[in-house]
Coordinates of C-alpha atoms in Angstrom, one line a residue:
M1 CA 0.0 0.0 0.0
K2 CA 1.3 3.5 -0.8
D3 CA 2.0 5.9 2.1
G4 CA -1.2 7.9 2.9
W5 CA -3.9 8.2 5.6
L6 CA -4.9 4.5 5.3
E7 CA -1.2 3.5 6.0
E8 CA -1.4 5.9 9.1
I9 CA -4.5 3.9 10.4
L10 CA -2.7 0.8 9.6
S11 CA 0.2 1.3 11.4
S12 CA -1.6 2.3 14.6
L13 CA -3.7 -1.0 14.5
R14 CA -0.7 -3.1 13.9
T15 CA 0.8 -1.7 17.3
Q16 CA -2.2 -2.4 19.1
E17 CA -2.6 -6.1 17.5
E18 CA 0.8 -7.0 18.9
L19 CA -0.4 -5.7 22.3
I20 CA -3.6 -7.7 21.9
R21 CA -1.6 -10.6 20.5
A22 CA 0.4 -10.5 24.0
G23 CA -2.7 -11.6 26.0
G24 CA -2.0 -11.1 29.8
G25 CA 1.5 -10.1 28.9
A26 CA 5.0 -11.6 29.2
D27 CA 5.2 -12.1 32.8
K28 CA 2.1 -13.9 32.8
A29 CA 3.1 -16.3 30.0
E30 CA 6.2 -17.1 31.8
K31 CA 4.4 -18.5 34.8
E32 CA 2.4 -20.9 32.4
R33 CA 5.6 -22.0 30.8
N34 CA 6.8 -22.6 34.4
K35 CA 4.2 -25.1 35.0
G36 CA 5.2 -27.0 32.1
K37 CA 2.3 -25.4 29.8
L38 CA 2.4 -23.8 26.4
T39 CA 0.6 -20.7 26.0
A40 CA -2.9 -20.4 23.7
R41 CA -0.7 -19.3 20.9
E42 CA 2.2 -21.2 21.1
R43 CA -0.2 -24.5 21.4
I44 CA -2.0 -23.4 18.0
S45 CA 1.2 -22.9 16.4
T46 CA 2.4 -26.4 17.5
L47 CA -0.8 -27.7 16.1
L48 CA -0.8 -26.3 12.7
D49 CA 0.9 -27.7 9.8
R50 CA 4.0 -25.9 9.0
D51 CA 2.8 -24.3 5.9
S52 CA -0.6 -23.3 7.2
V53 CA -2.1 -19.9 7.5
F54 CA -4.0 -19.3 10.7
D55 CA -6.9 -17.2 10.0
E56 CA -7.8 -15.7 13.0
I57 CA -11.4 -14.8 13.8
G58 CA -12.1 -12.1 16.5
L59 CA -8.8 -10.9 17.5
W60 CA -10.4 -7.4 18.4
A61 CA -13.0 -8.9 20.5
A62 CA -13.7 -7.1 23.9
Y63 CA -11.4 -4.3 22.8
D64 CA -11.6 -1.5 25.2
M65 CA -14.8 -3.0 26.7
Y66 CA -13.7 -4.3 30.1
E67 CA -11.3 -1.7 31.5
E68 CA -13.0 -1.5 34.9
E69 CA -12.2 -5.5 35.1
G70 CA -8.7 -4.9 34.1
G71 CA -9.3 -5.7 30.4
C72 CA -9.8 -8.8 28.6
P73 CA -7.6 -9.1 25.6
S74 CA -9.1 -10.9 22.6
A75 CA -12.1 -11.7 25.0
G76 CA -9.6 -14.1 26.5
V77 CA -9.9 -16.8 23.8
I78 CA -8.3 -17.5 20.6
T79 CA -10.3 -18.8 17.6
G80 CA -9.8 -19.2 14.0
V81 CA -9.2 -21.7 11.1
G82 CA -6.1 -23.4 9.9
K83 CA -4.9 -26.6 8.7
V84 CA -4.1 -29.5 10.6
S85 CA -2.8 -32.4 9.1
G86 CA -4.1 -31.3 5.8
R87 CA -7.8 -30.5 6.9
N88 CA -9.2 -26.9 7.3
C89 CA -10.1 -26.9 11.4
M90 CA -11.9 -24.2 13.5
I91 CA -9.7 -24.2 16.4
I92 CA -10.9 -22.6 20.1
A93 CA -8.1 -21.8 22.5
N94 CA -8.4 -20.4 25.8
D95 CA -6.0 -18.0 26.9
A96 CA -5.0 -18.6 30.4
T97 CA -3.0 -15.6 30.6
V98 CA -5.9 -13.6 30.4
K99 CA -8.0 -13.7 33.9
A100 CA -7.0 -17.5 33.9
G101 CA -9.0 -18.0 30.9
A102 CA -12.2 -16.8 32.6
W103 CA -15.1 -16.6 30.5
F104 CA -16.6 -12.6 29.9
P105 CA -19.8 -11.9 28.1
M106 CA -18.0 -11.6 25.0
T107 CA -15.8 -14.8 25.3
A108 CA -19.3 -16.6 25.2
K109 CA -20.2 -14.6 21.9
K110 CA -16.8 -15.3 20.5
N111 CA -16.6 -19.0 21.2
L112 CA -20.4 -19.2 19.9
R113 CA -19.1 -17.3 16.4
A114 CA -16.4 -19.8 16.0
Q115 CA -18.9 -22.7 16.6
E116 CA -21.4 -21.2 13.9
I117 CA -18.7 -20.9 11.5
A118 CA -17.7 -24.4 11.8
M119 CA -21.4 -25.4 11.4
E120 CA -21.9 -23.6 8.5
N121 CA -18.8 -24.9 6.8
H122 CA -18.8 -28.1 8.3
L123 CA -15.1 -27.7 10.0
P124 CA -14.0 -29.9 12.4
L125 CA -13.4 -28.4 16.0
I126 CA -10.9 -28.4 18.1
Y127 CA -11.0 -27.0 21.6
L128 CA -7.9 -26.5 23.5
V129 CA -9.2 -26.0 27.1
D130 CA -7.7 -24.0 29.7
S131 CA -10.4 -22.0 31.9
A132 CA -11.3 -20.9 35.5
G133 CA -14.9 -21.0 34.0
V134 CA -17.3 -18.1 34.3
F135 CA -16.0 -14.5 35.1
L136 CA -18.5 -14.3 38.6
P137 CA -18.9 -10.7 38.8
M138 CA -20.5 -10.6 35.5
Q139 CA -22.2 -13.6 35.9
D140 CA -25.9 -12.4 35.2
E141 CA -24.3 -11.3 31.4
I142 CA -23.0 -14.3 30.6
F143 CA -25.2 -17.3 32.2
P144 CA -28.8 -17.8 31.4
D145 CA -29.9 -16.4 28.0
K146 CA -29.7 -17.6 24.4
E147 CA -26.8 -16.5 23.3
H148 CA -24.9 -17.2 26.7
F149 CA -22.7 -19.6 27.8
G150 CA -25.0 -22.4 27.9
R151 CA -25.7 -22.3 24.0
I152 CA -22.1 -23.3 23.7
F153 CA -22.9 -27.0 25.1
R154 CA -26.2 -27.0 23.3
N155 CA -24.4 -26.4 20.0
N156 CA -21.9 -29.2 21.1
A157 CA -24.9 -31.6 20.7
K158 CA -26.2 -30.1 17.7
I159 CA -22.6 -30.2 15.9
S160 CA -21.9 -33.7 16.9
A161 CA -25.5 -34.8 15.3
M162 CA -24.2 -32.9 12.2
G163 CA -21.4 -35.3 12.0
I164 CA -18.8 -32.5 12.4
P165 CA -15.9 -33.8 14.3
Q166 CA -15.0 -32.5 17.9
I167 CA -11.7 -32.8 19.7
A168 CA -11.4 -31.5 23.0
A169 CA -7.9 -31.3 24.8
I170 CA -8.2 -30.4 28.6
M171 CA -4.8 -28.6 28.9
G172 CA -5.4 -26.5 32.1
S173 CA -8.6 -26.1 34.5
C174 CA -11.9 -27.0 33.2
V175 CA -14.4 -26.0 35.7
A176 CA -18.1 -26.0 36.7
G177 CA -20.1 -25.7 33.6
G178 CA -17.4 -25.4 31.6
A179 CA -16.4 -29.1 32.2
Y180 CA -19.6 -30.2 29.8
L181 CA -17.5 -28.7 26.5
P182 CA -14.5 -31.3 26.3
I183 CA -17.0 -34.0 27.5
M184 CA -19.8 -33.1 24.9
S185 CA -17.0 -33.4 22.3
D186 CA -16.5 -36.5 20.4
E187 CA -13.0 -37.2 21.9
A188 CA -11.3 -35.8 24.9
L189 CA -7.6 -35.5 25.8
I190 CA -6.2 -34.8 29.3
V191 CA -2.5 -33.8 30.0
K192 CA -1.4 -35.1 33.1
G193 CA -0.2 -32.7 36.0
T194 CA -1.9 -29.6 34.4
G195 CA -5.2 -30.8 33.1
S196 CA -8.1 -31.1 35.5
V197 CA -12.0 -31.0 35.1
F198 CA -15.0 -31.1 37.5
L199 CA -18.1 -29.4 38.2
A200 CA -16.7 -27.9 41.5
G201 CA -13.2 -27.5 42.7
S202 CA -11.7 -28.4 46.3
Y203 CA -12.9 -25.1 47.8
L204 CA -16.9 -25.5 46.8
V205 CA -16.7 -29.2 47.5
K206 CA -15.5 -28.4 51.0
A207 CA -17.9 -25.3 51.3
A208 CA -20.9 -27.0 50.2
I209 CA -20.7 -30.6 51.5
G210 CA -17.7 -30.4 54.1
E211 CA -15.7 -33.1 52.0
Q212 CA -11.8 -32.6 52.0
V213 CA -10.4 -33.3 48.5
D214 CA -7.3 -32.1 46.6
N215 CA -7.9 -31.1 42.7
E216 CA -5.9 -33.9 41.3
L217 CA -7.9 -36.6 43.4
L218 CA -11.2 -34.8 42.6
G219 CA -10.5 -34.4 38.7
G220 CA -7.3 -35.0 37.5
A221 CA -6.0 -37.0 34.7
T222 CA -5.5 -40.4 36.5
T223 CA -8.9 -40.0 38.2
H224 CA -10.8 -39.5 34.6
S225 CA -8.9 -41.9 32.9
E226 CA -8.7 -44.7 35.5
I227 CA -11.6 -44.5 37.5
S228 CA -14.4 -42.3 36.1
G229 CA -13.5 -43.2 32.3
V230 CA -14.7 -39.5 31.5
T231 CA -11.6 -38.9 29.3
D232 CA -10.1 -41.1 26.6
Y233 CA -6.4 -40.0 26.3
V234 CA -3.8 -39.3 28.9
M235 CA -0.9 -37.1 27.7
E236 CA 2.5 -36.7 29.4
S237 CA 3.1 -33.2 27.8
D238 CA 1.0 -30.3 25.8
E239 CA 3.5 -31.5 22.9
E240 CA 2.3 -34.9 23.0
C241 CA -1.2 -33.9 23.3
L242 CA -1.2 -31.5 20.3
D243 CA 0.8 -34.2 18.4
T244 CA -2.0 -36.7 19.1
I245 CA -4.5 -34.3 18.0
R246 CA -2.7 -34.0 14.4
K247 CA -2.9 -37.9 14.3
L248 CA -6.4 -37.9 15.1
I249 CA -7.6 -35.4 12.3
G250 CA -5.0 -37.2 10.0
Q251 CA -7.2 -40.1 10.3
L252 CA -10.9 -38.5 9.6
G253 CA -13.0 -39.5 6.5
P254 CA -12.7 -37.8 3.5
V255 CA -13.8 -34.1 3.2
S256 CA -17.0 -33.7 1.3
S257 CA -17.6 -31.0 -1.0
A258 CA -20.2 -28.5 -2.2
G259 CA -18.5 -28.8 -5.7
F260 CA -18.4 -24.8 -6.4
N261 CA -16.6 -24.0 -9.5
R262 CA -13.0 -23.6 -9.5
I263 CA -10.3 -23.7 -12.5
D264 CA -6.8 -22.5 -12.4
S265 CA -5.9 -18.9 -11.0
A266 CA -5.0 -15.9 -12.7
E267 CA -3.3 -13.0 -11.2
P268 CA -5.4 -9.8 -11.1
E269 CA -5.4 -7.0 -13.8
V270 CA -4.7 -4.3 -11.1
A271 CA -2.5 -4.3 -8.3
A272 CA -4.4 -3.9 -5.1
A273 CA -2.0 -0.9 -4.2
D274 CA -2.8 0.8 -7.3
A275 CA -6.6 0.1 -6.9
I276 CA -6.8 1.8 -3.5
A277 CA -4.2 4.7 -4.0
S278 CA -7.2 7.0 -4.8
F279 CA -9.4 5.8 -2.0
P280 CA -10.2 9.2 -0.1
E281 CA -10.2 10.0 3.4
D282 CA -13.4 12.0 2.8
R283 CA -16.1 9.7 2.1
T284 CA -18.3 11.8 0.7
R285 CA -15.8 12.1 -2.4
P286 CA -16.2 9.4 -5.3
F287 CA -14.4 6.3 -5.5
D288 CA -14.2 3.9 -8.5
T289 CA -15.0 0.3 -6.9
S290 CA -14.5 -1.1 -10.4
L291 CA -10.9 -0.7 -9.7
L292 CA -11.0 -2.5 -6.8
I293 CA -12.8 -5.4 -8.3
K294 CA -10.2 -5.8 -10.8
S295 CA -7.6 -6.0 -8.2
I296 CA -9.5 -8.9 -6.5
A297 CA -10.5 -10.7 -9.5
D298 CA -8.6 -13.2 -11.8
A299 CA -7.6 -10.9 -14.8
G300 CA -10.1 -11.3 -17.8
T301 CA -12.8 -13.2 -15.5
I302 CA -15.3 -10.1 -15.0
T303 CA -18.3 -10.1 -16.6
E304 CA -20.8 -7.4 -15.5
Y305 CA -24.6 -7.9 -15.3
K306 CA -26.9 -5.4 -16.5
K307 CA -23.7 -3.0 -16.6
G308 CA -26.1 0.2 -18.0
Y309 CA -28.6 -0.3 -15.5
G310 CA -28.8 0.7 -11.7
K311 CA -25.5 1.9 -12.0
T312 CA -24.7 2.9 -8.1
L313 CA -24.3 -1.0 -7.6
I314 CA -21.8 -3.0 -9.8
T315 CA -23.2 -6.7 -10.1
A316 CA -20.5 -9.1 -12.1
Y317 CA -19.9 -12.5 -12.0
A318 CA -15.9 -13.3 -11.8
R319 CA -13.3 -15.2 -10.2
I320 CA -11.2 -14.8 -7.3
D321 CA -8.1 -17.5 -7.2
G322 CA -9.8 -19.5 -9.5
W323 CA -13.3 -19.7 -7.6
S324 CA -16.3 -18.6 -9.3
V325 CA -18.0 -15.8 -7.7
G326 CA -21.1 -13.4 -8.0
I327 CA -19.9 -9.6 -6.9
V328 CA -22.7 -7.0 -5.5
A329 CA -20.7 -4.0 -4.9
N330 CA -21.5 -0.2 -4.1
Q331 CA -20.1 2.1 -6.7
R332 CA -19.3 5.3 -4.9
K333 CA -18.5 7.3 -8.2
I334 CA -21.6 9.8 -9.2
V335 CA -23.1 8.2 -12.3
K336 CA -25.3 9.5 -15.4
T337 CA -28.3 7.8 -15.9
R338 CA -29.4 7.6 -20.0
Q339 CA -32.2 9.9 -18.9
G340 CA -29.6 12.4 -18.0
E341 CA -30.0 12.1 -14.3
M342 CA -27.2 12.4 -11.9
Q343 CA -27.2 9.7 -9.4
I344 CA -25.4 10.1 -5.9
G345 CA -22.6 7.3 -5.5
G346 CA -23.0 4.9 -2.6
V347 CA -26.7 5.3 -2.4
I348 CA -29.0 2.4 -3.7
Y349 CA -31.7 3.6 -5.9
S350 CA -34.6 1.5 -7.2
D351 CA -33.0 0.5 -10.1
S352 CA -29.9 -0.7 -8.3
A353 CA -31.8 -2.8 -6.1
D354 CA -34.0 -4.3 -8.8
K355 CA -30.8 -5.1 -10.5
A356 CA -29.4 -6.6 -7.4
A357 CA -32.2 -8.7 -6.4
R358 CA -32.3 -10.3 -9.8
F359 CA -28.6 -10.9 -9.9
I360 CA -28.5 -12.7 -6.0
M361 CA -31.3 -15.0 -7.3
N362 CA -29.5 -16.1 -10.4
C363 CA -26.4 -16.6 -8.3
N364 CA -28.6 -19.0 -6.2
Q365 CA -30.0 -20.6 -9.1
K366 CA -26.3 -21.6 -10.7
K367 CA -25.0 -22.3 -7.1
I368 CA -22.4 -19.2 -7.1
P369 CA -21.3 -18.0 -3.8
L370 CA -21.6 -14.3 -3.5
L371 CA -19.3 -11.4 -2.4
F372 CA -20.5 -8.2 -1.0
L373 CA -18.5 -5.2 -1.3
Q374 CA -20.1 -2.5 1.2
D375 CA -19.6 1.5 1.0
V376 CA -23.4 2.5 1.3
T377 CA -24.5 5.4 2.5
G378 CA -28.2 3.7 2.2
F379 CA -31.2 3.8 0.4
M380 CA -32.3 7.0 -1.9
I381 CA -34.8 9.4 0.3
G382 CA -37.3 12.1 -0.8
K383 CA -40.4 12.3 -2.7
R384 CA -39.5 11.2 -6.1
S385 CA -38.0 8.2 -4.6
E386 CA -41.1 7.1 -2.1
H387 CA -43.4 7.6 -5.0
G388 CA -41.2 5.4 -7.3
G389 CA -41.5 2.6 -4.8
I390 CA -37.9 2.7 -3.2
I391 CA -39.2 0.7 0.0
K392 CA -40.7 -2.0 -2.4
D393 CA -37.5 -2.3 -4.6
G394 CA -35.5 -2.3 -1.3
A395 CA -37.4 -4.8 0.4
K396 CA -37.0 -7.1 -2.9
M397 CA -33.3 -6.8 -2.4
V398 CA -33.2 -7.5 1.4
N399 CA -35.5 -10.4 0.8
A400 CA -33.3 -11.9 -1.8
V401 CA -30.2 -11.2 0.7
A402 CA -32.0 -13.0 3.5
N403 CA -33.3 -16.3 1.6
S404 CA -30.0 -16.4 -0.4
T405 CA -28.9 -20.1 0.3
V406 CA -25.3 -19.9 -1.4
P407 CA -22.4 -19.0 0.9
K408 CA -22.3 -15.2 1.3
F409 CA -18.9 -13.1 2.3
T410 CA -19.1 -9.6 3.1
V411 CA -16.1 -6.9 2.9
I412 CA -17.0 -3.5 4.4
I413 CA -14.5 -0.8 3.1
G414 CA -16.0 2.2 3.8
N415 CA -19.3 3.9 4.6
S416 CA -22.2 1.1 6.2
Y417 CA -25.1 2.8 7.0
G418 CA -28.8 2.4 7.6
A419 CA -30.6 -0.2 5.6
G420 CA -27.9 -0.5 3.1
N421 CA -26.0 -2.3 5.9
Y422 CA -28.8 -4.8 5.8
A423 CA -29.4 -5.0 2.0
M424 CA -25.2 -5.6 1.2
C425 CA -25.6 -8.7 3.7
G426 CA -24.5 -7.1 7.0
K427 CA -24.0 -9.3 9.9
A428 CA -27.6 -9.6 10.6
Y429 CA -27.8 -11.6 7.4
D430 CA -25.6 -14.5 8.0
P431 CA -22.2 -13.9 5.9
R432 CA -20.2 -17.0 6.4
F433 CA -17.4 -14.6 6.9
I434 CA -17.5 -10.9 7.5
Y435 CA -14.4 -8.5 7.2
A436 CA -13.8 -4.9 7.5
W437 CA -10.9 -2.5 6.0
P438 CA -9.6 0.0 8.6
S439 CA -11.6 2.8 6.8
A440 CA -14.9 1.0 7.6
K441 CA -17.9 2.7 9.7
I442 CA -20.9 1.1 10.7
A443 CA -24.0 2.9 12.0
V444 CA -27.5 4.0 11.3
M445 CA -26.5 7.2 9.6
G446 CA -23.3 9.3 8.9
G447 CA -21.4 10.9 11.8
A448 CA -22.4 14.7 10.6
Q449 CA -26.1 13.9 10.0
A450 CA -26.9 11.7 13.2
A451 CA -24.9 14.7 15.4
K452 CA -27.1 17.4 13.6
V453 CA -30.4 15.4 14.4
L454 CA -29.5 14.6 17.9
A455 CA -28.4 18.3 18.7
Q456 CA -31.6 19.3 17.1
I457 CA -33.8 17.0 19.3
Q458 CA -31.8 18.2 22.5
V459 CA -32.2 21.5 21.3
S460 CA -36.0 21.2 21.0
A461 CA -36.5 19.6 24.2
L462 CA -34.5 22.3 26.0
E463 CA -36.4 25.0 24.5
K464 CA -39.9 23.6 25.4
R465 CA -38.6 23.8 29.0
G466 CA -38.4 27.6 28.4
E467 CA -34.5 27.4 27.8
Q468 CA -32.7 29.1 25.1
V469 CA -29.5 27.6 23.9
T470 CA -26.7 29.9 22.5
E471 CA -25.0 29.4 19.1
E472 CA -21.9 28.4 21.6
E473 CA -23.7 25.8 23.4
Y474 CA -25.2 24.6 20.4
Q475 CA -22.0 24.1 18.9
S476 CA -20.5 22.8 22.0
L477 CA -23.4 20.1 22.2
L478 CA -22.8 19.3 18.4
S479 CA -19.3 18.6 19.1
G480 CA -19.6 16.3 22.0
I481 CA -22.2 14.3 20.2
S482 CA -19.9 13.8 17.0
E483 CA -16.9 12.9 19.3
R484 CA -19.1 10.0 20.9
Y485 CA -20.6 9.1 17.7
E486 CA -17.2 9.0 16.2
R487 CA -15.8 6.5 18.4
Q488 CA -18.8 4.5 17.9
T489 CA -18.5 3.9 14.4
D490 CA -14.6 3.3 14.4
V491 CA -14.0 0.2 12.9
R492 CA -12.2 -1.2 16.2
Y493 CA -15.7 -0.4 18.5
A494 CA -17.5 -3.0 15.4
A495 CA -14.7 -5.3 15.8
A496 CA -14.8 -5.2 19.6
R497 CA -18.5 -6.4 19.5
L498 CA -18.0 -9.0 16.9
W499 CA -19.9 -7.3 14.3
V500 CA -17.1 -8.1 12.0
D501 CA -14.6 -11.0 12.1
S502 CA -11.5 -9.3 11.2
I503 CA -10.0 -6.1 10.4
I504 CA -8.1 -6.7 7.5
T505 CA -6.0 -4.5 4.8
P506 CA -7.1 -4.3 1.4
E507 CA -3.9 -6.3 -0.1
Q508 CA -5.5 -9.1 2.1
T509 CA -8.9 -9.0 0.5
R510 CA -8.5 -11.3 -2.3
E511 CA -6.6 -13.8 -0.3
K512 CA -9.3 -13.8 2.4
I513 CA -11.8 -14.4 0.1
A514 CA -10.5 -17.1 -1.4
R515 CA -9.7 -19.2 1.4
A516 CA -12.9 -18.4 2.8
I517 CA -14.7 -19.9 -0.5
E518 CA -12.4 -22.9 0.2
Y519 CA -13.8 -23.4 3.8
A520 CA -17.5 -23.1 2.4
N521 CA -16.8 -25.5 -0.2
C522 CA -16.3 -28.2 2.9
N523 CA -20.4 -27.9 3.4
P524 CA -21.7 -30.4 1.0
V525 CA -25.4 -29.3 1.5
I526 CA -26.8 -26.2 -0.1
P527 CA -30.5 -26.0 0.6
Q528 CA -32.9 -24.9 -2.3
F529 CA -33.3 -21.0 -2.6
K530 CA -36.6 -19.6 -2.9
T531 CA -38.0 -16.1 -1.5
G532 CA -40.7 -14.9 0.2
V533 CA -43.6 -12.8 -0.7
L534 CA -42.2 -10.0 -3.0
Q535 CA -44.0 -6.9 -4.3
V536 CA -43.4 -6.6 -8.0

């Protein structure tokens, strides 16, 4: 990437990411090693094939969210996809350097997202368990609800019923409700001397029933391998445990396939750095998204659908690293229609929505995965648009996206505002993977507009009480709202809450999507596509 404003943001993000990857810090990592344990990231590195990339999911989870509790880097758990014995697997590893691997609300959400990805793409799951259980001061935010802690064990059962292999390694503490996770997996390994699993630890047992027992006798490797029969394999060390997992994965049956079309790959026509060199910091300025598509797609493979119609959306068939894909992309250029009208870039008009809905249906008919490139300010508003049925046409597009059964992938490159987020397959519309550039901003509307609306509401409320607001007070009010809004639309805010799976660089876009399609191809089942009731 050429030097510029985007590079400055990336430099800052890289520095913060290194701190996040350090987890609880060097001192706590050394304490783990002194116990004979590898750290979570060392375990993953040892487990993966030497030439494997680790597609980490949720690195930024919980960022800047639990500062009063001392912070929780990466939500205290590391998740991602990588190759083990040649097989793409989802790996979930508790980070014991962060609050002893305790579960915060975002820890549960991140685990659930990892399980969801594994279920959608039929990826074997490997759990590297080392956790002290629920972070008790926040138990009310993690324990009882549908998307809380218990949902993970429900998913264990569902995943097993789907025939997706689950292997769990008890490599440290495994306490209380968390004890069910490894034992509801297909096979469980335990490391002697460091691994333990029980519903209640020795202190709670003494307090509850008065029994005196140490943790090793209560739930250590010997107990569960020779007395209870809870675990299947006893390992002498982390290294032996991880090597055994590799052997078990290597003996799995053949990989099924959805059969997505793929041919030999070709390099893109445009270099990624050249395509984004003109990407403007001012998101109200135009950007030609077709250049970006040419930097992602294999050269000579782009076939644009309805090129002269609905020009604020680009719909095109293409190939990415040889994979056949349908692309729906917002066009931020200000375009001219054949009627001589000027259409604002980044806005979805009726003709654009109508074109996209038809294209999405075609891709489902042809079993072609879909890639959405978001840079959208929303649907067109105003009398003319309302009279023309923008809501009806927008609903058609949303309906097609919602009911689409082929794998969907989303990259937010710039704006992601309002219903445009929905129509362009935002998180609520089940993309298999959703990524964001550092320039991404997700909100109901743009910051400037939102600040003015909120400020005016507050001014009106004050005036109704008979209070007059000076221009200086108004500007101060506007400034405060704008600052808060800018913080909430920052890409790190979105990534912390798992609205996106990863923050990626523009140069990573092509390889990320290619691998995402590879993962999706592991699920042989593509349900029949049909839409609900449409107004036509």
